mmCIF file of C-alpha atoms and ligand atoms in Angstrom:
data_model
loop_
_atom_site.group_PDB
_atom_site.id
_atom_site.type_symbol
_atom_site.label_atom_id
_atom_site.label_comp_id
_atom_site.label_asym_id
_atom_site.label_seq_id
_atom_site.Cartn_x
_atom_site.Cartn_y
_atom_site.Cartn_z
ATOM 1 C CA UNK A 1 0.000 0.000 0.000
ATOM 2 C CA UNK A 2 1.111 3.427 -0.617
ATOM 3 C CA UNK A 3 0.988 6.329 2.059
ATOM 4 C CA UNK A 4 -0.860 9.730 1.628
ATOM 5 C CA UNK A 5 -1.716 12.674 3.236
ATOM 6 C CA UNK A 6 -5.025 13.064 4.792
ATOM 7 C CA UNK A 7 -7.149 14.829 7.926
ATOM 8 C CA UNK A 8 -8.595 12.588 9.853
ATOM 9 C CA UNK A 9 -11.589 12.766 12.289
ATOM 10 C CA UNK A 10 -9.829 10.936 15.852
ATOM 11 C CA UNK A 11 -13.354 12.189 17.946
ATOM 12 C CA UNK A 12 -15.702 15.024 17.595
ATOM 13 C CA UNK A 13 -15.007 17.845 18.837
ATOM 14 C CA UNK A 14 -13.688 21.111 17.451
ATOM 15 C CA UNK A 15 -11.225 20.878 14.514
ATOM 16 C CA UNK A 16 -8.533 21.544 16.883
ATOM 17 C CA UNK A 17 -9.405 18.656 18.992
ATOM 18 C CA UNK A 18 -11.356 16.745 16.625
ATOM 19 C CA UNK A 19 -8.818 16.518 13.403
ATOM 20 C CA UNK A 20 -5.235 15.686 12.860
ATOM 21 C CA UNK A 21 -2.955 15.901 9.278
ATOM 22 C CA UNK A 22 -1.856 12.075 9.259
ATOM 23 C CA UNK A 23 -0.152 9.560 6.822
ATOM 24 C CA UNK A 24 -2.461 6.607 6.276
ATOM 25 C CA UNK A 25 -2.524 4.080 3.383
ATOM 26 C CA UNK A 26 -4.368 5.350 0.221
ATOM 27 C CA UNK A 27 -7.702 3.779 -0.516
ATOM 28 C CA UNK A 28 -8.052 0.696 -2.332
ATOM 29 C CA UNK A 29 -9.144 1.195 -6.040
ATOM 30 C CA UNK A 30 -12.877 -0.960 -6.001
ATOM 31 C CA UNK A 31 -14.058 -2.364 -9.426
ATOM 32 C CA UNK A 32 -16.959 0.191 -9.626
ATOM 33 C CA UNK A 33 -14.029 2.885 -8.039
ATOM 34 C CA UNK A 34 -12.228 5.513 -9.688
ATOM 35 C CA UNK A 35 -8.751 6.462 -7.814
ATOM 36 C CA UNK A 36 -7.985 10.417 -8.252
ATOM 37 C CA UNK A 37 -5.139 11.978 -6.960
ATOM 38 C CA UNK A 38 -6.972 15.275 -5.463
ATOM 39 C CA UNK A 39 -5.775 18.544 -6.541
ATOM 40 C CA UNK A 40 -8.025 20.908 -4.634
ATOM 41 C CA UNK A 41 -10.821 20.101 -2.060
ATOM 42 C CA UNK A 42 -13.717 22.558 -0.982
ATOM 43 C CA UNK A 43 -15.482 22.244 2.416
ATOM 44 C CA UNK A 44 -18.962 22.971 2.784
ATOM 45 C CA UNK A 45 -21.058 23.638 5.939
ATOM 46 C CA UNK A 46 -21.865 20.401 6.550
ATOM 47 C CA UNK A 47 -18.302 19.008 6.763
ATOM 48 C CA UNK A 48 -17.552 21.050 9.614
ATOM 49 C CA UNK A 49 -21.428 19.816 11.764
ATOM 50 C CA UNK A 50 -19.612 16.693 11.116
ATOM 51 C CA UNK A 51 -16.432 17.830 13.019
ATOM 52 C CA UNK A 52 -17.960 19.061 15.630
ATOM 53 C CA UNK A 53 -20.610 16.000 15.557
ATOM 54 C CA UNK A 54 -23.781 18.295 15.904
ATOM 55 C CA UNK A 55 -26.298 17.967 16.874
ATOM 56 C CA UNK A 56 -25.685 14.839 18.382
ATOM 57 C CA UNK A 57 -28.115 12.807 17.245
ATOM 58 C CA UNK A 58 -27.016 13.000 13.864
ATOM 59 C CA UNK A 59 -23.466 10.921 14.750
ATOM 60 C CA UNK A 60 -24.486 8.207 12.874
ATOM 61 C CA UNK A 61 -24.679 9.828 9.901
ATOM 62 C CA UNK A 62 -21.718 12.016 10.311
ATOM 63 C CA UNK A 63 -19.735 8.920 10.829
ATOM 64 C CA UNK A 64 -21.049 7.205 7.909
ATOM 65 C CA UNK A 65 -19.544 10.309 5.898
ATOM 66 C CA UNK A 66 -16.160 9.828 6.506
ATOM 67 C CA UNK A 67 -13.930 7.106 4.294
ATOM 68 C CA UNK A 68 -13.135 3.909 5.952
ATOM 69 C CA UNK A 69 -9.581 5.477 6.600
ATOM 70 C CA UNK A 70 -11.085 8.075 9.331
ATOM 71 C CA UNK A 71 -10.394 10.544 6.441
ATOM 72 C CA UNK A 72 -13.280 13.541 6.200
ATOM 73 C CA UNK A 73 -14.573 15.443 3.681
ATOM 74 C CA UNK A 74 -16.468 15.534 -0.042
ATOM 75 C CA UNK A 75 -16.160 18.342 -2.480
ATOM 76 C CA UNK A 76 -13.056 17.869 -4.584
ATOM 77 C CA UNK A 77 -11.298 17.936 -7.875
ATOM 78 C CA UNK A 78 -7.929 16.119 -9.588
ATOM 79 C CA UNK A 79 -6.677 13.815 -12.181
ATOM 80 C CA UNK A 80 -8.080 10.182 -12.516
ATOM 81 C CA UNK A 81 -4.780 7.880 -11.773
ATOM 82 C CA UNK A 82 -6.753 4.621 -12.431
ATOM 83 C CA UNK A 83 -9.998 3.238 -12.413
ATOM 84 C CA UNK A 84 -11.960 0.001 -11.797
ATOM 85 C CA UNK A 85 -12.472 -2.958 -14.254
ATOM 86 C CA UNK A 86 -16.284 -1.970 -14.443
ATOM 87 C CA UNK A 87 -15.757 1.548 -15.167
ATOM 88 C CA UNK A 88 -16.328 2.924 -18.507
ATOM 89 C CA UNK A 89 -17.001 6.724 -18.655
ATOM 90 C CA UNK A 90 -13.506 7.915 -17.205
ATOM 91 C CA UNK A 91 -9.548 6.921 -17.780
ATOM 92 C CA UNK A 92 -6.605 7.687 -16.343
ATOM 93 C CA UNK A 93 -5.515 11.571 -17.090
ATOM 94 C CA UNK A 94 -9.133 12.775 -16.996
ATOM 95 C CA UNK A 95 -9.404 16.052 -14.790
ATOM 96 C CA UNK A 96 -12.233 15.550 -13.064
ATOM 97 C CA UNK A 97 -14.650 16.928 -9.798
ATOM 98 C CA UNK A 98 -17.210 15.463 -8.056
ATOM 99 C CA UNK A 99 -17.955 14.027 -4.514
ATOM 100 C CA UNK A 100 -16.633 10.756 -2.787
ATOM 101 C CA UNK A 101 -15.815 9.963 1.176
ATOM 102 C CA UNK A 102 -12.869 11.677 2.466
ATOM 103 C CA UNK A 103 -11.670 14.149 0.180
ATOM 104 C CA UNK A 104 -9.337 15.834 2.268
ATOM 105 C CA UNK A 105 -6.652 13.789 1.333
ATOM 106 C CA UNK A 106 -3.852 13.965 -1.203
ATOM 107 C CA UNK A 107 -6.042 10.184 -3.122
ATOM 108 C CA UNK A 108 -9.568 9.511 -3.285
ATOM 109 C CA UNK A 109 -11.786 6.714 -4.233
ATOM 110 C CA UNK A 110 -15.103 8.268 -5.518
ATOM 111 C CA UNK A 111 -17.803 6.008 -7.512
ATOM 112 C CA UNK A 112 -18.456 7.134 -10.980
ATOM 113 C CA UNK A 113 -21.111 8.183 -10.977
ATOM 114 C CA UNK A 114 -20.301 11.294 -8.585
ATOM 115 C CA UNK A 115 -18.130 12.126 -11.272
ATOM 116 C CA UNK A 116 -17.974 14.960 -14.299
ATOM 117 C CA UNK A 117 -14.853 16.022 -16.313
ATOM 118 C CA UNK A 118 -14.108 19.299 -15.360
ATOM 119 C CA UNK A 119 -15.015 21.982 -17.369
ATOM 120 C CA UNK A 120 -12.002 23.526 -19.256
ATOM 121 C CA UNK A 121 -12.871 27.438 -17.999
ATOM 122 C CA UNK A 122 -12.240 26.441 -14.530
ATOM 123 C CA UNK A 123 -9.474 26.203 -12.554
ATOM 124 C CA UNK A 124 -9.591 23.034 -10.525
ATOM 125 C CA UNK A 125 -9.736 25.343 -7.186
ATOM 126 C CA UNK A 126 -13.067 26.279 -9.034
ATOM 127 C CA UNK A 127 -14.549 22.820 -9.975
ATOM 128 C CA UNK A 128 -13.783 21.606 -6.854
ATOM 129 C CA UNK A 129 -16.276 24.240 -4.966
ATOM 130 C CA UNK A 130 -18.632 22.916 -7.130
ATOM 131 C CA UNK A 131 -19.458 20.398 -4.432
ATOM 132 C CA UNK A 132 -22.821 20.095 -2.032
ATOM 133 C CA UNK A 133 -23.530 23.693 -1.699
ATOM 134 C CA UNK A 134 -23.909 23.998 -5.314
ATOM 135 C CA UNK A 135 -26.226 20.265 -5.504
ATOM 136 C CA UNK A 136 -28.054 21.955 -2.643
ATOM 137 C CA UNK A 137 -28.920 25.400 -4.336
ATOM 138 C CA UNK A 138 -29.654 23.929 -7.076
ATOM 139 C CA UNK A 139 -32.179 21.769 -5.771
ATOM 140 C CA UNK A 140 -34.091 24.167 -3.499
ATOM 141 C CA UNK A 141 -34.788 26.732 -6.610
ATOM 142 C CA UNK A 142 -35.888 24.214 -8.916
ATOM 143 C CA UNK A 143 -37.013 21.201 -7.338
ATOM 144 C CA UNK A 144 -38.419 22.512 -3.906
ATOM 145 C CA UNK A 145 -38.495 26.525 -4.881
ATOM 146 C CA UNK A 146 -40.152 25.716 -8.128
ATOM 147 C CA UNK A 147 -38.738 28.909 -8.907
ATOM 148 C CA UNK A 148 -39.552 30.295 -12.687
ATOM 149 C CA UNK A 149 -38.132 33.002 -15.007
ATOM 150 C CA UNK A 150 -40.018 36.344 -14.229
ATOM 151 C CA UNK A 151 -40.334 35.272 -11.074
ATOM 152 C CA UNK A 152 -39.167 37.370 -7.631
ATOM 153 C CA UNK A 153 -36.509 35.453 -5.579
ATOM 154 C CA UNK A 154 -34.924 36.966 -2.166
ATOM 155 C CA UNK A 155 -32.146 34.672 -1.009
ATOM 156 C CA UNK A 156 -30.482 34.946 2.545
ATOM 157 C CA UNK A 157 -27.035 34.479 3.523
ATOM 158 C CA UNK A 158 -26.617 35.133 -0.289
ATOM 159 C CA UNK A 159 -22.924 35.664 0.500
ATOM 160 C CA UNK A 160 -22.282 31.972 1.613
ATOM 161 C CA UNK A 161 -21.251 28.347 0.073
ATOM 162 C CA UNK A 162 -25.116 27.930 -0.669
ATOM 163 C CA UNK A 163 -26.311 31.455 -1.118
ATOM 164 C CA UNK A 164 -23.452 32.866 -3.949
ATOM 165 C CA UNK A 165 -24.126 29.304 -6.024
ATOM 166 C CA UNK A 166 -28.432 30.290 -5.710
ATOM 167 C CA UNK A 167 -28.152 33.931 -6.261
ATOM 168 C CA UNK A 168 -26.645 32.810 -9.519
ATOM 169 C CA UNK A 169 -28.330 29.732 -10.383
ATOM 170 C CA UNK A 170 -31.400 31.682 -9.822
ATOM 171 C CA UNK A 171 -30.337 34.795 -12.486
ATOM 172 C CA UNK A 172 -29.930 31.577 -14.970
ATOM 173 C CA UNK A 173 -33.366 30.205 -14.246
ATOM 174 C CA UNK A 174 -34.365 33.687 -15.342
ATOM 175 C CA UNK A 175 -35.646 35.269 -11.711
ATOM 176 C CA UNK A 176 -35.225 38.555 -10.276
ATOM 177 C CA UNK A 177 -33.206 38.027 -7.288
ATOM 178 C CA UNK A 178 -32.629 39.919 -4.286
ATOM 179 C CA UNK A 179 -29.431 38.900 -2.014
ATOM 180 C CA UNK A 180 -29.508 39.710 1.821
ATOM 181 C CA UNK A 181 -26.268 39.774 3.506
ATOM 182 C CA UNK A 182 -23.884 42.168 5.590
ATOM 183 C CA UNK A 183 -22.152 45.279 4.080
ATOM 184 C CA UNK A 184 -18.556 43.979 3.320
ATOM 185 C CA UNK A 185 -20.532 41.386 0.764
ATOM 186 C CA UNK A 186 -22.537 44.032 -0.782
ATOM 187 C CA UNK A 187 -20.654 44.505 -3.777
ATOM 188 C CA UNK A 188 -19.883 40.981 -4.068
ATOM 189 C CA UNK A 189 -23.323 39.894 -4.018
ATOM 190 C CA UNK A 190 -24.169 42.514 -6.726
ATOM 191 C CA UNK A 191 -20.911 40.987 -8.587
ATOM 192 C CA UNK A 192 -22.597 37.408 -9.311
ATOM 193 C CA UNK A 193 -25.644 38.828 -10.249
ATOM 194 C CA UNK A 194 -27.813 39.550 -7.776
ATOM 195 C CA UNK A 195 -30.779 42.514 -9.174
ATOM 196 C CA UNK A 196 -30.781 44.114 -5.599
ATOM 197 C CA UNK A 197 -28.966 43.913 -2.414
ATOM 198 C CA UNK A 198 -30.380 43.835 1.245
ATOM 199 C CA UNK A 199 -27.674 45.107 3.782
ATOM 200 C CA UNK A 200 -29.362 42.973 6.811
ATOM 201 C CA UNK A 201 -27.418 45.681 9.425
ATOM 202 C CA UNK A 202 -29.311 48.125 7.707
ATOM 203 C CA UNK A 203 -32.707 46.386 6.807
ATOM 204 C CA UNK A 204 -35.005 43.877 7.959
ATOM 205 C CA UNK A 205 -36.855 41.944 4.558
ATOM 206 C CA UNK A 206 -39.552 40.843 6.631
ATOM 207 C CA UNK A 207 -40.461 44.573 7.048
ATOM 208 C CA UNK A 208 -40.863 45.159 3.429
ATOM 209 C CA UNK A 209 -44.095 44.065 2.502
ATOM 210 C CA UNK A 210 -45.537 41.374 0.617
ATOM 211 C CA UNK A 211 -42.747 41.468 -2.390
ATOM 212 C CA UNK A 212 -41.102 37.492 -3.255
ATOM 213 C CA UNK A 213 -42.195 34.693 -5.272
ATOM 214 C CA UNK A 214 -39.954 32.610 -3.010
ATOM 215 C CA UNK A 215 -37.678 33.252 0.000
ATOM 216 C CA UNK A 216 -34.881 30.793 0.208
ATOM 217 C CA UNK A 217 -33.877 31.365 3.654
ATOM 218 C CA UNK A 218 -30.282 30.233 4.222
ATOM 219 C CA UNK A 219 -30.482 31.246 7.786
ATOM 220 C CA UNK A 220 -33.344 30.721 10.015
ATOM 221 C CA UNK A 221 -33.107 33.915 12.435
ATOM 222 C CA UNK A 222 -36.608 35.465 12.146
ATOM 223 C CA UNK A 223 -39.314 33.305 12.763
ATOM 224 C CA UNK A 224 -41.423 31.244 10.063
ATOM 225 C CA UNK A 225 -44.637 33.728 10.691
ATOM 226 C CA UNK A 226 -42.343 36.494 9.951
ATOM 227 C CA UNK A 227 -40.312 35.220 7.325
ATOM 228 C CA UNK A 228 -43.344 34.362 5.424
ATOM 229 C CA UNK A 229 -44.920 38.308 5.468
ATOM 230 C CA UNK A 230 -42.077 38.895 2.397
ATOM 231 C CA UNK A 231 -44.151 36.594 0.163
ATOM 232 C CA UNK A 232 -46.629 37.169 -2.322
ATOM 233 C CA UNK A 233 -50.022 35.512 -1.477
ATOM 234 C CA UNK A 234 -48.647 32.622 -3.748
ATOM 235 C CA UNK A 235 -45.567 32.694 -2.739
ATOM 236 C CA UNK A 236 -43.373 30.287 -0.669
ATOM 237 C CA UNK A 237 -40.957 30.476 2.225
ATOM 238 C CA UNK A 238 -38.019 27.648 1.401
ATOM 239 C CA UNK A 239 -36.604 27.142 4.942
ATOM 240 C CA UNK A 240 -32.560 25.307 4.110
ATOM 241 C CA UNK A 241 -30.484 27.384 7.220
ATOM 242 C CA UNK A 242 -30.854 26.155 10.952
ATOM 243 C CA UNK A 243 -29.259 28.194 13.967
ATOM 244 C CA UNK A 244 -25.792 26.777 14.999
ATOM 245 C CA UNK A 245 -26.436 23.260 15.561
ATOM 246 C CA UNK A 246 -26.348 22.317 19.611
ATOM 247 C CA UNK A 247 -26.853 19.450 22.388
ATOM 248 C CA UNK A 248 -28.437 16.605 21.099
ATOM 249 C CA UNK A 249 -31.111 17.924 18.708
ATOM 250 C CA UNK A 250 -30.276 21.902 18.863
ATOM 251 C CA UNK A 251 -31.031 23.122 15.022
ATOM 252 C CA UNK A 252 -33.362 20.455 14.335
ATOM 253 C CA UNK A 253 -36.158 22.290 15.645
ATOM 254 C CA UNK A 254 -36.563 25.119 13.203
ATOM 255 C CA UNK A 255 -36.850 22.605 10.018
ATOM 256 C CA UNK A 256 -38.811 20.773 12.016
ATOM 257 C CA UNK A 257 -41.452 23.316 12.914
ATOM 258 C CA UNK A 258 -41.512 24.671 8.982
ATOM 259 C CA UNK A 259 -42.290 20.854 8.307
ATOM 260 C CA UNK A 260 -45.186 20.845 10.717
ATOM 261 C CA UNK A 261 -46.232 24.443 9.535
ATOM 262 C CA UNK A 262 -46.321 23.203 6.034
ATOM 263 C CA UNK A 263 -48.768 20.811 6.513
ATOM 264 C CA UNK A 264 -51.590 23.608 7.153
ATOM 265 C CA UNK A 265 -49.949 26.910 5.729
ATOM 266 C CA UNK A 266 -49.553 27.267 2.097
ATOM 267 C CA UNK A 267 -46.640 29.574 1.832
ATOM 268 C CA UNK A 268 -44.532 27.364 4.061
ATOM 269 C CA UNK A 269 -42.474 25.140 2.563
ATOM 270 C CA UNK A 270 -40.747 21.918 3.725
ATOM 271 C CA UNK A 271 -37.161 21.312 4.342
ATOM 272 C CA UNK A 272 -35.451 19.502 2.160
ATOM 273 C CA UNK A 273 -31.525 17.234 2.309
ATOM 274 C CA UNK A 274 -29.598 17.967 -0.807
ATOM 275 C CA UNK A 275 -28.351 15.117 -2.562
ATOM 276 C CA UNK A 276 -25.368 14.420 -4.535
ATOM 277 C CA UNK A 277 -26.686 12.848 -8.026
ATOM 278 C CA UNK A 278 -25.058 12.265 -11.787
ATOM 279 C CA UNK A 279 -27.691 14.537 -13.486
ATOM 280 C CA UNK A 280 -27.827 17.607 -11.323
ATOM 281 C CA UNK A 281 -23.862 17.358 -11.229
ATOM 282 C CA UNK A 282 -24.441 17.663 -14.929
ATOM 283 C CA UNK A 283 -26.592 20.677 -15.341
ATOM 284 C CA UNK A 284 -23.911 22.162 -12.746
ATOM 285 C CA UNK A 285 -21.162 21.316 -14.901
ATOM 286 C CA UNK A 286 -23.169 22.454 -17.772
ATOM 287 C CA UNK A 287 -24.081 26.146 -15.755
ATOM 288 C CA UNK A 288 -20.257 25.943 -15.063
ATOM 289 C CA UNK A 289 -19.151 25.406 -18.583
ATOM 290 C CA UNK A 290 -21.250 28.229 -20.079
ATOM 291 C CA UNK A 291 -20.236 31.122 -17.421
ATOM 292 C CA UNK A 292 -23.493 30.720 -15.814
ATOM 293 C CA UNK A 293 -22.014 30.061 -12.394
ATOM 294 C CA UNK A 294 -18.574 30.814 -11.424
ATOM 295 C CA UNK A 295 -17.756 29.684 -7.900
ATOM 296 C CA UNK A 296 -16.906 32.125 -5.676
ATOM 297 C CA UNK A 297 -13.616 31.490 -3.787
ATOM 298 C CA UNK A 298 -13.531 32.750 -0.157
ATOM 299 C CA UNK A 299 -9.768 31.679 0.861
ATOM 300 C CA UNK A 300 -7.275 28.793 -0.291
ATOM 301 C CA UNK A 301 -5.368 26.421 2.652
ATOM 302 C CA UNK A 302 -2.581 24.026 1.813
ATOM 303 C CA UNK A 303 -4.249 20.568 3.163
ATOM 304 C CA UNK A 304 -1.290 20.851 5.838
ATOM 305 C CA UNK A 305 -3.629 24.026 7.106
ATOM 306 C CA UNK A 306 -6.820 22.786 6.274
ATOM 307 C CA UNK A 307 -8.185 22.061 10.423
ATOM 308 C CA UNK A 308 -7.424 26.037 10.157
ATOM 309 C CA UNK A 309 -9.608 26.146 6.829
ATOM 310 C CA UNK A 310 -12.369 24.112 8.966
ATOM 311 C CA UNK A 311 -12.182 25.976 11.664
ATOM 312 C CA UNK A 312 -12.916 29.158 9.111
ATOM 313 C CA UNK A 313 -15.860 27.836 7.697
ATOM 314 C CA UNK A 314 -17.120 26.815 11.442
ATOM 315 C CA UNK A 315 -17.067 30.517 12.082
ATOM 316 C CA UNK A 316 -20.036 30.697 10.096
ATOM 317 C CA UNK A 317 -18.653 34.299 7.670
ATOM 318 C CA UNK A 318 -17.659 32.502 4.910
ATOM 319 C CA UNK A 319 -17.526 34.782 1.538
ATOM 320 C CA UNK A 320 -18.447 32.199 -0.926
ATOM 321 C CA UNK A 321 -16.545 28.472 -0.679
ATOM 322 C CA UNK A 322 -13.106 28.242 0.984
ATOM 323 C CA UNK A 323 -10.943 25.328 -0.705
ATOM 324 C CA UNK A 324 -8.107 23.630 0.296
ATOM 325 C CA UNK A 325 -5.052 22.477 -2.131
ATOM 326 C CA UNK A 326 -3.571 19.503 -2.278
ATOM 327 C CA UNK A 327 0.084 19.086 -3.451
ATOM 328 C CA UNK A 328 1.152 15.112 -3.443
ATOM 329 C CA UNK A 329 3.813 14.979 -0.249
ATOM 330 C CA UNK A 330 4.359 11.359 -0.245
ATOM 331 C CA UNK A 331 4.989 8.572 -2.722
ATOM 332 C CA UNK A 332 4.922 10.404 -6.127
HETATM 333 N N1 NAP B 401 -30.756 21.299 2.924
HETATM 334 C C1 NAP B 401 -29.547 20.820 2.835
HETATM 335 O O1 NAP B 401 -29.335 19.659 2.457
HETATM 336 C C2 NAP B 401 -28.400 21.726 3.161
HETATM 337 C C3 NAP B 401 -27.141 21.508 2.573
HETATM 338 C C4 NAP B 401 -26.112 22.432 2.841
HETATM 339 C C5 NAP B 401 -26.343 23.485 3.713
HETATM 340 N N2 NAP B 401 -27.557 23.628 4.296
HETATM 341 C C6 NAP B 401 -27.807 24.731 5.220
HETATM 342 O O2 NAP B 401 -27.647 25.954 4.525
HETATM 343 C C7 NAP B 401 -27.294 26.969 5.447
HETATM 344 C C8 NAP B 401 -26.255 27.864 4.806
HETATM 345 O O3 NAP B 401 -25.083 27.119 4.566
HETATM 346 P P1 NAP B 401 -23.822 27.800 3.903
HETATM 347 O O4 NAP B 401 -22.900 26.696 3.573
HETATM 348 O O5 NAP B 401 -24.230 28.737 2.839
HETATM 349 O O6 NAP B 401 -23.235 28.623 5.143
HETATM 350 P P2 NAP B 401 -21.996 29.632 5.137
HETATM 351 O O7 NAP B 401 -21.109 29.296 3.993
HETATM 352 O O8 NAP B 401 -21.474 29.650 6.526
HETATM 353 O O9 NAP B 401 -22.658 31.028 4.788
HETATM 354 C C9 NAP B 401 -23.471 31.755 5.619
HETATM 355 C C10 NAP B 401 -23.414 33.202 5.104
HETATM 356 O O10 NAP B 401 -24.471 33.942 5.647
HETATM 357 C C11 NAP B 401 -24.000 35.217 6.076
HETATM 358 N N3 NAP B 401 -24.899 35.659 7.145
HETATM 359 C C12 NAP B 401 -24.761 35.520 8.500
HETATM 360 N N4 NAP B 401 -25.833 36.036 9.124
HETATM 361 C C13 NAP B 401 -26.683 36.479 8.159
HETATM 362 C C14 NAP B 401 -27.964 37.102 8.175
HETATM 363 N N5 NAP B 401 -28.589 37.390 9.316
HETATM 364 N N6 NAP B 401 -28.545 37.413 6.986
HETATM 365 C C15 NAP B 401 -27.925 37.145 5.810
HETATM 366 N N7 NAP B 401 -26.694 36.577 5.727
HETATM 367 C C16 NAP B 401 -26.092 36.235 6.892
HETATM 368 C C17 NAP B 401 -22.561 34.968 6.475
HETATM 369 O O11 NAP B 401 -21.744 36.096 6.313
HETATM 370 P P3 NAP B 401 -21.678 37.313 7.421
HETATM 371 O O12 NAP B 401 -21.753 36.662 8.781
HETATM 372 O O13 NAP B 401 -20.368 37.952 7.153
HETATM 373 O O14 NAP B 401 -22.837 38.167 7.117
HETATM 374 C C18 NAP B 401 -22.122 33.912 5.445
HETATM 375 O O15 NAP B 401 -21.612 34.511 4.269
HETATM 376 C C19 NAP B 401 -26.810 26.264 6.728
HETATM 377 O O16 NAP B 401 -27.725 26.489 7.762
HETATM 378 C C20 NAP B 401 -26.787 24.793 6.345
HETATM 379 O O17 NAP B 401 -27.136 23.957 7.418
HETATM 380 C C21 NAP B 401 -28.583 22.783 4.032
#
């Protein structure tokens, strides 16, 4: 077996406690397995819950994220090095991004089908942010937003890993979008797109009046009632950000409540989990390929820095997606 670089979860816990940069064996290349060597990673909110293994009772599922090697991770991006006897669509050489387990690590074994060849306008810093928060975005507009062209969009946290992919997945679904976030992000909000700008220091939405199509709140700090008084009579309230996860089941009660509202108030949506699937990781690479979305890079860590990168993200002010790069260390 050869050794790589990779972060590995020891407990939860903050990244500090929780993570250390350690040489372990690279993962065994599986028939239906392509083995990349990872050029750039990109960490998305949900990577760092599963750090700190909150709420609780989600520990199951935050250990069932992480590779067999301890290694954590899932947005990434590198050069196919081999591939399994059953797989057809890739070969060695190929550039390619996509999700697997553990992809903060200089290898990876990711299946196929979480696989796309990078588009050749990116860099692979750039396809590599191309990870959940973009699968996520996507889905709430379309699938759970239902969101149309003429339509009125206002998107929260519009300056984060999910909110900079929406406000401009959104603009290529045709909607007018508004962005709320703080005043250093104002112009960069307005940069990807965004119609009109909402400096939430300055302004409250719910205060505006009955305005939105759909609110995709990426948030969660006003109530649902309130939320709900920026829609249209037809309109919906998309709830997709929980308070800072706590305790056992702390942040579990806001989607919950929206998915009780639902059931008797029209405007109120239901949450939703993103998932990670070969056709939506298509149109992205498509919106990708024609300029339609161009990630939005917040910082860039060496993977020898990248429990500092976590940490980052864990401070919940990310501008955009922050990615780590990988440079091969060992055994090339
Ligand atoms: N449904 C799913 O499957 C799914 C998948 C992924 C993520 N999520 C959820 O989506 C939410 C957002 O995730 P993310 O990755 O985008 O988080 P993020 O990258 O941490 O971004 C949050 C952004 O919101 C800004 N912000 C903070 N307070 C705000 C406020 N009051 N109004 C507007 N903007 C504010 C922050 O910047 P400043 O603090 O500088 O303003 C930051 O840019 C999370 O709650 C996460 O749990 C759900």
């Amino acid at each position: 077996m050869h050794a790589m670089k990779g972060i590995v979860r020891r407990r939860f816990g903050s990244p500090a406690d929780a993570l250390r940069l350690q040489e372990i064996d690279r993962p065994a290349l599986e028939d239906d397995g392509v083995l990349i060597r990872v050029r750039a990673a990109s960490i998305h909110i949900g990577d760092v819950y599963g750090v700190w293994g909150l709420p609780k009772a989600m520990r199951p599922v935050f250990r069932s994220m992480s590779a067999k090697n301890g290694v954590v991770g899932t947005d990434m991006a590198g050069t196919v090095e081999a591939v399994g006897s059953s797989v057809t669509d890739f070969r060695p050489g190929d550039e390619v991004f996509g999700t697997c387990k553990g992809a903060f690590a200089e290898h990876v074994s990711a299946k196929e089908d979480a696989l796309a060849v990078q588009p050749a306008n990116l860099s692979c810093e750039q396809a590599a942010a191309i990870g959940v928060s973009a699968f996520t975005a996507l889905q709430a507009l379309r699938n759970h937003g239902n969101l149309r062209a003429g339509q009125k969009v206002l998107i929260t946290g519009a300056s984060g890993g999910v909110g900079t992919f929406a406000v401009q997945i959104a603009k290529s679904l045709g909607a007018d979008v508004t962005g709320v976030c703080s005043t250093r992000n104002i112009e960069m909000v307005r940069s990807i797109g965004a119609d009109r700008v909402i400096d939430y220091t300055q302004q409250d939405y719910t205060c505006g009046g009955p305005e939105y199509d759909l609110v995709l709140d990426n948030i969660g700090n006003h109530s649902l009632k309130d939320a709900r008084r920026a829609l249209k009579t037809t309109g919906t309230l998309l709830p997709n950000g929980t308070p800072a996860p706590s305790g056992w089941f702390g942040g579990l009660g806001h989607p919950l409540k929206a998915g009780i509202v639902s059931v008797f108030v029209k405007q109120q949506g239901r949450p939703f989990l993103s998932t990670e699937n070969k056709d939506d990781l298509a149109t992205l690479n498509e919106l990708a390929a024609k300029g339609e979305i161009i990630p939005v890079i917040d910082r860039t860590y060496p993977l020898d820095s990248a429990i500092e990168a976590i940490s980052h993200v864990g401070e919940g002010h990310a501008q955009g997606t922050t990615v780590i790069t990988v440079k091969e260390s060992i055994g090339s």
